[in-house]
Amino acid sequence: MSTQGEGTAQAGPVRWRTAMERALYGPDGFYVRPCGPGPAGHFRTSVHASPLYAGAVARLLLWVDEALGRPEELDLVDVGAGRGELLTGVLAALPPETAARVRPCGVERAGRPVGLDGRIRWVGEPPGGTRGLLFANEWLDNVPLDLAEDGRYVAVAPDGTESAGGPLDGPDLAWLERWWPGAGRAEIGRPRDEAWSAAVATLEQGLAVAVDYAHTRDARPPFGTLTGFRAGREVAAVPDGGCDVTAHVALDACAGPGAVLLTQRDALAALGVSGARPPLALASTDPVAYVRALSSAGEAAELTARGGLGDFGWLVQPVGVREWPE
């Protein structure tokens, strides 16, 4: 996890990692302020797109439950839980017998949302000793990171104006040489690697899954991906606390031993989410069911669309269980 914020104000240019930390997690930062619509008011994630997503995660949790031998207590840890939408949806989608054994936990640096289901524990760091499913949907893209250009850090002022910073230190330079080689602008994903490794280390047995905008070493974006979102629109990445500041994730660098990288399209297909239209004959025999199935197919199509949510990366890390999907 990233370090504690120091407020959104800054006197002059600082490295991007410091600026992101303050803008997102400092006092009154974008993700911790108690008022307003929360992240869902500024950008649309798979969780908000359709309840089919929570249903798929519920089926994945059932797979983990089976792999663990259906223990008396089954952990479900949502890292970067927002306002608890995914946890709420998964609990509703589970069979009652399984839901009664689940210990749901939201991990978020913002305070506990008002009206959240009382079964859900709310903490600031992933809890240790987890046996079950640790799921991080669009969390790593908001772990602050530094930017590099021409062998130096990129500094940024409060208004988003960039300038050249100091020379790269040894660990960051080594990360770039291994994971983002070549000239140009680069996003140093080492803090994401460390954050994910720390989260996975809390998993005693089960499955850890990170879902995010992603790229791999053979196709890094030459100009980087840093951007902002406000009120549903992409905006300039200005680290003043007024917008989300995010960058895609080098998921291949985060991956530990035995991890599998997939697209969301393939992962959701393995979990039974299909955008296939229902047979037209159903419209005659059961019009209500046809309309319902047609709506579900449309939502599934959005979750799995090429060039959209379907291109998200899924990093699936087994810990003491067999590989999924098989």
mmCIF file with all atom_site columns, C-alpha atoms in Angstrom, residues 161-269:
data_model
loop_
_atom_site.group_PDB
_atom_site.id
_atom_site.type_symbol
_atom_site.label_atom_id
_atom_site.label_alt_id
_atom_site.label_comp_id
_atom_site.label_asym_id
_atom_site.label_entity_id
_atom_site.label_seq_id
_atom_site.pdbx_PDB_ins_code
_atom_site.Cartn_x
_atom_site.Cartn_y
_atom_site.Cartn_z
_atom_site.occupancy
_atom_site.B_iso_or_equiv
_atom_site.pdbx_formal_charge
_atom_site.auth_seq_id
_atom_site.auth_comp_id
_atom_site.auth_asym_id
_atom_site.auth_atom_id
_atom_site.pdbx_PDB_model_num
ATOM 1   C CA . THR A 1 161 ? 2.761   21.681  -15.388 1.00 0.00 ? 161 THR A CA 1
ATOM 2   C CA . GLU A 1 162 ? 5.665   19.246  -15.739 1.00 0.00 ? 162 GLU A CA 1
ATOM 3   C CA . SER A 1 163 ? 9.414   19.796  -15.586 1.00 0.00 ? 163 SER A CA 1
ATOM 4   C CA . ALA A 1 164 ? 12.560  17.687  -15.422 1.00 0.00 ? 164 ALA A CA 1
ATOM 5   C CA . GLY A 1 165 ? 13.390  16.307  -11.986 1.00 0.00 ? 165 GLY A CA 1
ATOM 6   C CA . GLY A 1 166 ? 16.460  14.602  -10.581 1.00 0.00 ? 166 GLY A CA 1
ATOM 7   C CA . PRO A 1 167 ? 18.235  11.566  -12.015 1.00 0.00 ? 167 PRO A CA 1
ATOM 8   C CA . LEU A 1 168 ? 16.681  8.133   -11.550 1.00 0.00 ? 168 LEU A CA 1
ATOM 9   C CA . ASP A 1 169 ? 17.832  6.115   -8.543  1.00 0.00 ? 169 ASP A CA 1
ATOM 10  C CA . GLY A 1 170 ? 19.180  2.576   -8.854  1.00 0.00 ? 170 GLY A CA 1
ATOM 11  C CA . PRO A 1 171 ? 16.041  0.493   -8.085  1.00 0.00 ? 171 PRO A CA 1
ATOM 12  C CA . ASP A 1 172 ? 13.820  2.527   -10.409 1.00 0.00 ? 172 ASP A CA 1
ATOM 13  C CA . LEU A 1 173 ? 16.415  2.454   -13.178 1.00 0.00 ? 173 LEU A CA 1
ATOM 14  C CA . ALA A 1 174 ? 16.724  -1.331  -12.795 1.00 0.00 ? 174 ALA A CA 1
ATOM 15  C CA . TRP A 1 175 ? 12.923  -1.707  -12.967 1.00 0.00 ? 175 TRP A CA 1
ATOM 16  C CA . LEU A 1 176 ? 12.786  0.308   -16.193 1.00 0.00 ? 176 LEU A CA 1
ATOM 17  C CA . GLU A 1 177 ? 15.613  -1.677  -17.776 1.00 0.00 ? 177 GLU A CA 1
ATOM 18  C CA . ARG A 1 178 ? 13.786  -4.926  -17.051 1.00 0.00 ? 178 ARG A CA 1
ATOM 19  C CA . TRP A 1 179 ? 10.157  -3.983  -17.605 1.00 0.00 ? 179 TRP A CA 1
ATOM 20  C CA . TRP A 1 180 ? 10.018  -0.802  -19.714 1.00 0.00 ? 180 TRP A CA 1
ATOM 21  C CA . PRO A 1 181 ? 13.208  -0.685  -21.820 1.00 0.00 ? 181 PRO A CA 1
ATOM 22  C CA . GLY A 1 182 ? 13.916  1.932   -24.448 1.00 0.00 ? 182 GLY A CA 1
ATOM 23  C CA . ALA A 1 183 ? 13.777  5.684   -24.694 1.00 0.00 ? 183 ALA A CA 1
ATOM 24  C CA . GLY A 1 184 ? 10.777  7.916   -24.168 1.00 0.00 ? 184 GLY A CA 1
ATOM 25  C CA . ARG A 1 185 ? 8.335   8.548   -21.376 1.00 0.00 ? 185 ARG A CA 1
ATOM 26  C CA . ALA A 1 186 ? 7.730   5.706   -18.929 1.00 0.00 ? 186 ALA A CA 1
ATOM 27  C CA . GLU A 1 187 ? 5.693   4.996   -15.817 1.00 0.00 ? 187 GLU A CA 1
ATOM 28  C CA . ILE A 1 188 ? 7.734   3.274   -13.109 1.00 0.00 ? 188 ILE A CA 1
ATOM 29  C CA . GLY A 1 189 ? 5.481   0.483   -11.890 1.00 0.00 ? 189 GLY A CA 1
ATOM 30  C CA . ARG A 1 190 ? 7.680   -0.673  -9.007  1.00 0.00 ? 190 ARG A CA 1
ATOM 31  C CA . PRO A 1 191 ? 5.281   0.683   -6.311  1.00 0.00 ? 191 PRO A CA 1
ATOM 32  C CA . ARG A 1 192 ? 2.449   -1.351  -7.900  1.00 0.00 ? 192 ARG A CA 1
ATOM 33  C CA . ASP A 1 193 ? 4.606   -4.505  -7.859  1.00 0.00 ? 193 ASP A CA 1
ATOM 34  C CA . GLU A 1 194 ? 5.334   -3.946  -4.177  1.00 0.00 ? 194 GLU A CA 1
ATOM 35  C CA . ALA A 1 195 ? 1.715   -3.149  -3.305  1.00 0.00 ? 195 ALA A CA 1
ATOM 36  C CA . TRP A 1 196 ? 0.443   -6.275  -5.049  1.00 0.00 ? 196 TRP A CA 1
ATOM 37  C CA . SER A 1 197 ? 3.139   -8.470  -3.508  1.00 0.00 ? 197 SER A CA 1
ATOM 38  C CA . ALA A 1 198 ? 2.212   -7.167  -0.046  1.00 0.00 ? 198 ALA A CA 1
ATOM 39  C CA . ALA A 1 199 ? -1.479  -7.835  -0.677  1.00 0.00 ? 199 ALA A CA 1
ATOM 40  C CA . VAL A 1 200 ? -0.841  -11.381 -1.932  1.00 0.00 ? 200 VAL A CA 1
ATOM 41  C CA . ALA A 1 201 ? 1.368   -12.029 1.110   1.00 0.00 ? 201 ALA A CA 1
ATOM 42  C CA . THR A 1 202 ? -1.719  -11.639 3.332   1.00 0.00 ? 202 THR A CA 1
ATOM 43  C CA . LEU A 1 203 ? -3.370  -14.581 1.547   1.00 0.00 ? 203 LEU A CA 1
ATOM 44  C CA . GLU A 1 204 ? -2.740  -17.795 3.465   1.00 0.00 ? 204 GLU A CA 1
ATOM 45  C CA . GLN A 1 205 ? -4.579  -19.937 0.921   1.00 0.00 ? 205 GLN A CA 1
ATOM 46  C CA . GLY A 1 206 ? -6.857  -19.184 -1.973  1.00 0.00 ? 206 GLY A CA 1
ATOM 47  C CA . LEU A 1 207 ? -6.834  -16.938 -5.020  1.00 0.00 ? 207 LEU A CA 1
ATOM 48  C CA . ALA A 1 208 ? -5.692  -13.343 -5.503  1.00 0.00 ? 208 ALA A CA 1
ATOM 49  C CA . VAL A 1 209 ? -7.030  -11.469 -8.540  1.00 0.00 ? 209 VAL A CA 1
ATOM 50  C CA . ALA A 1 210 ? -6.124  -7.994  -9.789  1.00 0.00 ? 210 ALA A CA 1
ATOM 51  C CA . VAL A 1 211 ? -8.251  -6.483  -12.559 1.00 0.00 ? 211 VAL A CA 1
ATOM 52  C CA . ASP A 1 212 ? -7.122  -3.302  -14.259 1.00 0.00 ? 212 ASP A CA 1
ATOM 53  C CA . TYR A 1 213 ? -6.273  -1.296  -17.332 1.00 0.00 ? 213 TYR A CA 1
ATOM 54  C CA . ALA A 1 214 ? -3.053  -3.030  -18.306 1.00 0.00 ? 214 ALA A CA 1
ATOM 55  C CA . HIS A 1 215 ? -0.202  -3.444  -20.765 1.00 0.00 ? 215 HIS A CA 1
ATOM 56  C CA . THR A 1 216 ? 2.704   -5.853  -21.117 1.00 0.00 ? 216 THR A CA 1
ATOM 57  C CA . ARG A 1 217 ? 6.415   -5.502  -21.837 1.00 0.00 ? 217 ARG A CA 1
ATOM 58  C CA . ASP A 1 218 ? 6.037   -6.218  -25.548 1.00 0.00 ? 218 ASP A CA 1
ATOM 59  C CA . ALA A 1 219 ? 3.526   -3.387  -26.002 1.00 0.00 ? 219 ALA A CA 1
ATOM 60  C CA . ARG A 1 220 ? 4.274   -0.570  -23.557 1.00 0.00 ? 220 ARG A CA 1
ATOM 61  C CA . PRO A 1 221 ? 2.666   2.734   -24.638 1.00 0.00 ? 221 PRO A CA 1
ATOM 62  C CA . PRO A 1 222 ? 5.468   5.032   -25.895 1.00 0.00 ? 222 PRO A CA 1
ATOM 63  C CA . PHE A 1 223 ? 4.018   8.147   -24.255 1.00 0.00 ? 223 PHE A CA 1
ATOM 64  C CA . GLY A 1 224 ? 2.620   6.527   -21.112 1.00 0.00 ? 224 GLY A CA 1
ATOM 65  C CA . THR A 1 225 ? -1.001  6.425   -19.966 1.00 0.00 ? 225 THR A CA 1
ATOM 66  C CA . LEU A 1 226 ? -1.273  8.941   -17.125 1.00 0.00 ? 226 LEU A CA 1
ATOM 67  C CA . THR A 1 227 ? -4.642  10.696  -17.233 1.00 0.00 ? 227 THR A CA 1
ATOM 68  C CA . GLY A 1 228 ? -7.469  12.077  -15.110 1.00 0.00 ? 228 GLY A CA 1
ATOM 69  C CA . PHE A 1 229 ? -11.234 11.546  -14.803 1.00 0.00 ? 229 PHE A CA 1
ATOM 70  C CA . ARG A 1 230 ? -13.888 13.922  -13.513 1.00 0.00 ? 230 ARG A CA 1
ATOM 71  C CA . ALA A 1 231 ? -17.683 13.631  -13.733 1.00 0.00 ? 231 ALA A CA 1
ATOM 72  C CA . GLY A 1 232 ? -17.531 10.855  -16.301 1.00 0.00 ? 232 GLY A CA 1
ATOM 73  C CA . ARG A 1 233 ? -15.082 12.610  -18.610 1.00 0.00 ? 233 ARG A CA 1
ATOM 74  C CA . GLU A 1 234 ? -11.401 12.079  -19.255 1.00 0.00 ? 234 GLU A CA 1
ATOM 75  C CA . VAL A 1 235 ? -9.476  15.225  -18.276 1.00 0.00 ? 235 VAL A CA 1
ATOM 76  C CA . ALA A 1 236 ? -5.883  16.332  -17.888 1.00 0.00 ? 236 ALA A CA 1
ATOM 77  C CA . ALA A 1 237 ? -4.039  14.704  -14.984 1.00 0.00 ? 237 ALA A CA 1
ATOM 78  C CA . VAL A 1 238 ? -3.863  17.623  -12.576 1.00 0.00 ? 238 VAL A CA 1
ATOM 79  C CA . PRO A 1 239 ? -2.806  16.570  -9.057  1.00 0.00 ? 239 PRO A CA 1
ATOM 80  C CA . ASP A 1 240 ? -4.964  19.046  -7.141  1.00 0.00 ? 240 ASP A CA 1
ATOM 81  C CA . GLY A 1 241 ? -7.392  16.558  -5.573  1.00 0.00 ? 241 GLY A CA 1
ATOM 82  C CA . GLY A 1 242 ? -10.215 17.566  -7.896  1.00 0.00 ? 242 GLY A CA 1
ATOM 83  C CA . CYS A 1 243 ? -10.027 14.568  -10.222 1.00 0.00 ? 243 CYS A CA 1
ATOM 84  C CA . ASP A 1 244 ? -8.933  10.976  -10.330 1.00 0.00 ? 244 ASP A CA 1
ATOM 85  C CA . VAL A 1 245 ? -5.304  10.562  -11.417 1.00 0.00 ? 245 VAL A CA 1
ATOM 86  C CA . THR A 1 246 ? -4.584  7.145   -12.854 1.00 0.00 ? 246 THR A CA 1
ATOM 87  C CA . ALA A 1 247 ? -2.182  5.183   -15.059 1.00 0.00 ? 247 ALA A CA 1
ATOM 88  C CA . HIS A 1 248 ? -2.468  1.730   -16.596 1.00 0.00 ? 248 HIS A CA 1
ATOM 89  C CA . VAL A 1 249 ? -0.738  -1.157  -14.841 1.00 0.00 ? 249 VAL A CA 1
ATOM 90  C CA . ALA A 1 250 ? 2.212   -3.288  -15.961 1.00 0.00 ? 250 ALA A CA 1
ATOM 91  C CA . LEU A 1 251 ? 0.474   -6.436  -14.723 1.00 0.00 ? 251 LEU A CA 1
ATOM 92  C CA . ASP A 1 252 ? 3.209   -8.701  -16.095 1.00 0.00 ? 252 ASP A CA 1
ATOM 93  C CA . ALA A 1 253 ? 5.684   -7.020  -13.746 1.00 0.00 ? 253 ALA A CA 1
ATOM 94  C CA . CYS A 1 254 ? 3.315   -7.549  -10.796 1.00 0.00 ? 254 CYS A CA 1
ATOM 95  C CA . ALA A 1 255 ? 2.803   -11.251 -11.504 1.00 0.00 ? 255 ALA A CA 1
ATOM 96  C CA . GLY A 1 256 ? 4.257   -13.727 -9.033  1.00 0.00 ? 256 GLY A CA 1
ATOM 97  C CA . PRO A 1 257 ? 5.101   -17.429 -9.469  1.00 0.00 ? 257 PRO A CA 1
ATOM 98  C CA . GLY A 1 258 ? 2.257   -19.423 -10.997 1.00 0.00 ? 258 GLY A CA 1
ATOM 99  C CA . ALA A 1 259 ? 0.236   -16.341 -11.960 1.00 0.00 ? 259 ALA A CA 1
ATOM 100 C CA . VAL A 1 260 ? -1.928  -16.309 -15.082 1.00 0.00 ? 260 VAL A CA 1
ATOM 101 C CA . LEU A 1 261 ? -2.637  -13.214 -17.196 1.00 0.00 ? 261 LEU A CA 1
ATOM 102 C CA . LEU A 1 262 ? -5.908  -13.079 -19.137 1.00 0.00 ? 262 LEU A CA 1
ATOM 103 C CA . THR A 1 263 ? -8.210  -10.556 -20.685 1.00 0.00 ? 263 THR A CA 1
ATOM 104 C CA . GLN A 1 264 ? -11.458 -9.801  -18.904 1.00 0.00 ? 264 GLN A CA 1
ATOM 105 C CA . ARG A 1 265 ? -13.232 -11.151 -21.953 1.00 0.00 ? 265 ARG A CA 1
ATOM 106 C CA . ASP A 1 266 ? -11.668 -14.592 -21.452 1.00 0.00 ? 266 ASP A CA 1
ATOM 107 C CA . ALA A 1 267 ? -11.963 -14.539 -17.662 1.00 0.00 ? 267 ALA A CA 1
ATOM 108 C CA . LEU A 1 268 ? -15.667 -13.703 -17.693 1.00 0.00 ? 268 LEU A CA 1
ATOM 109 C CA . ALA A 1 269 ? -16.344 -16.273 -20.408 1.00 0.00 ? 269 ALA A CA 1
#
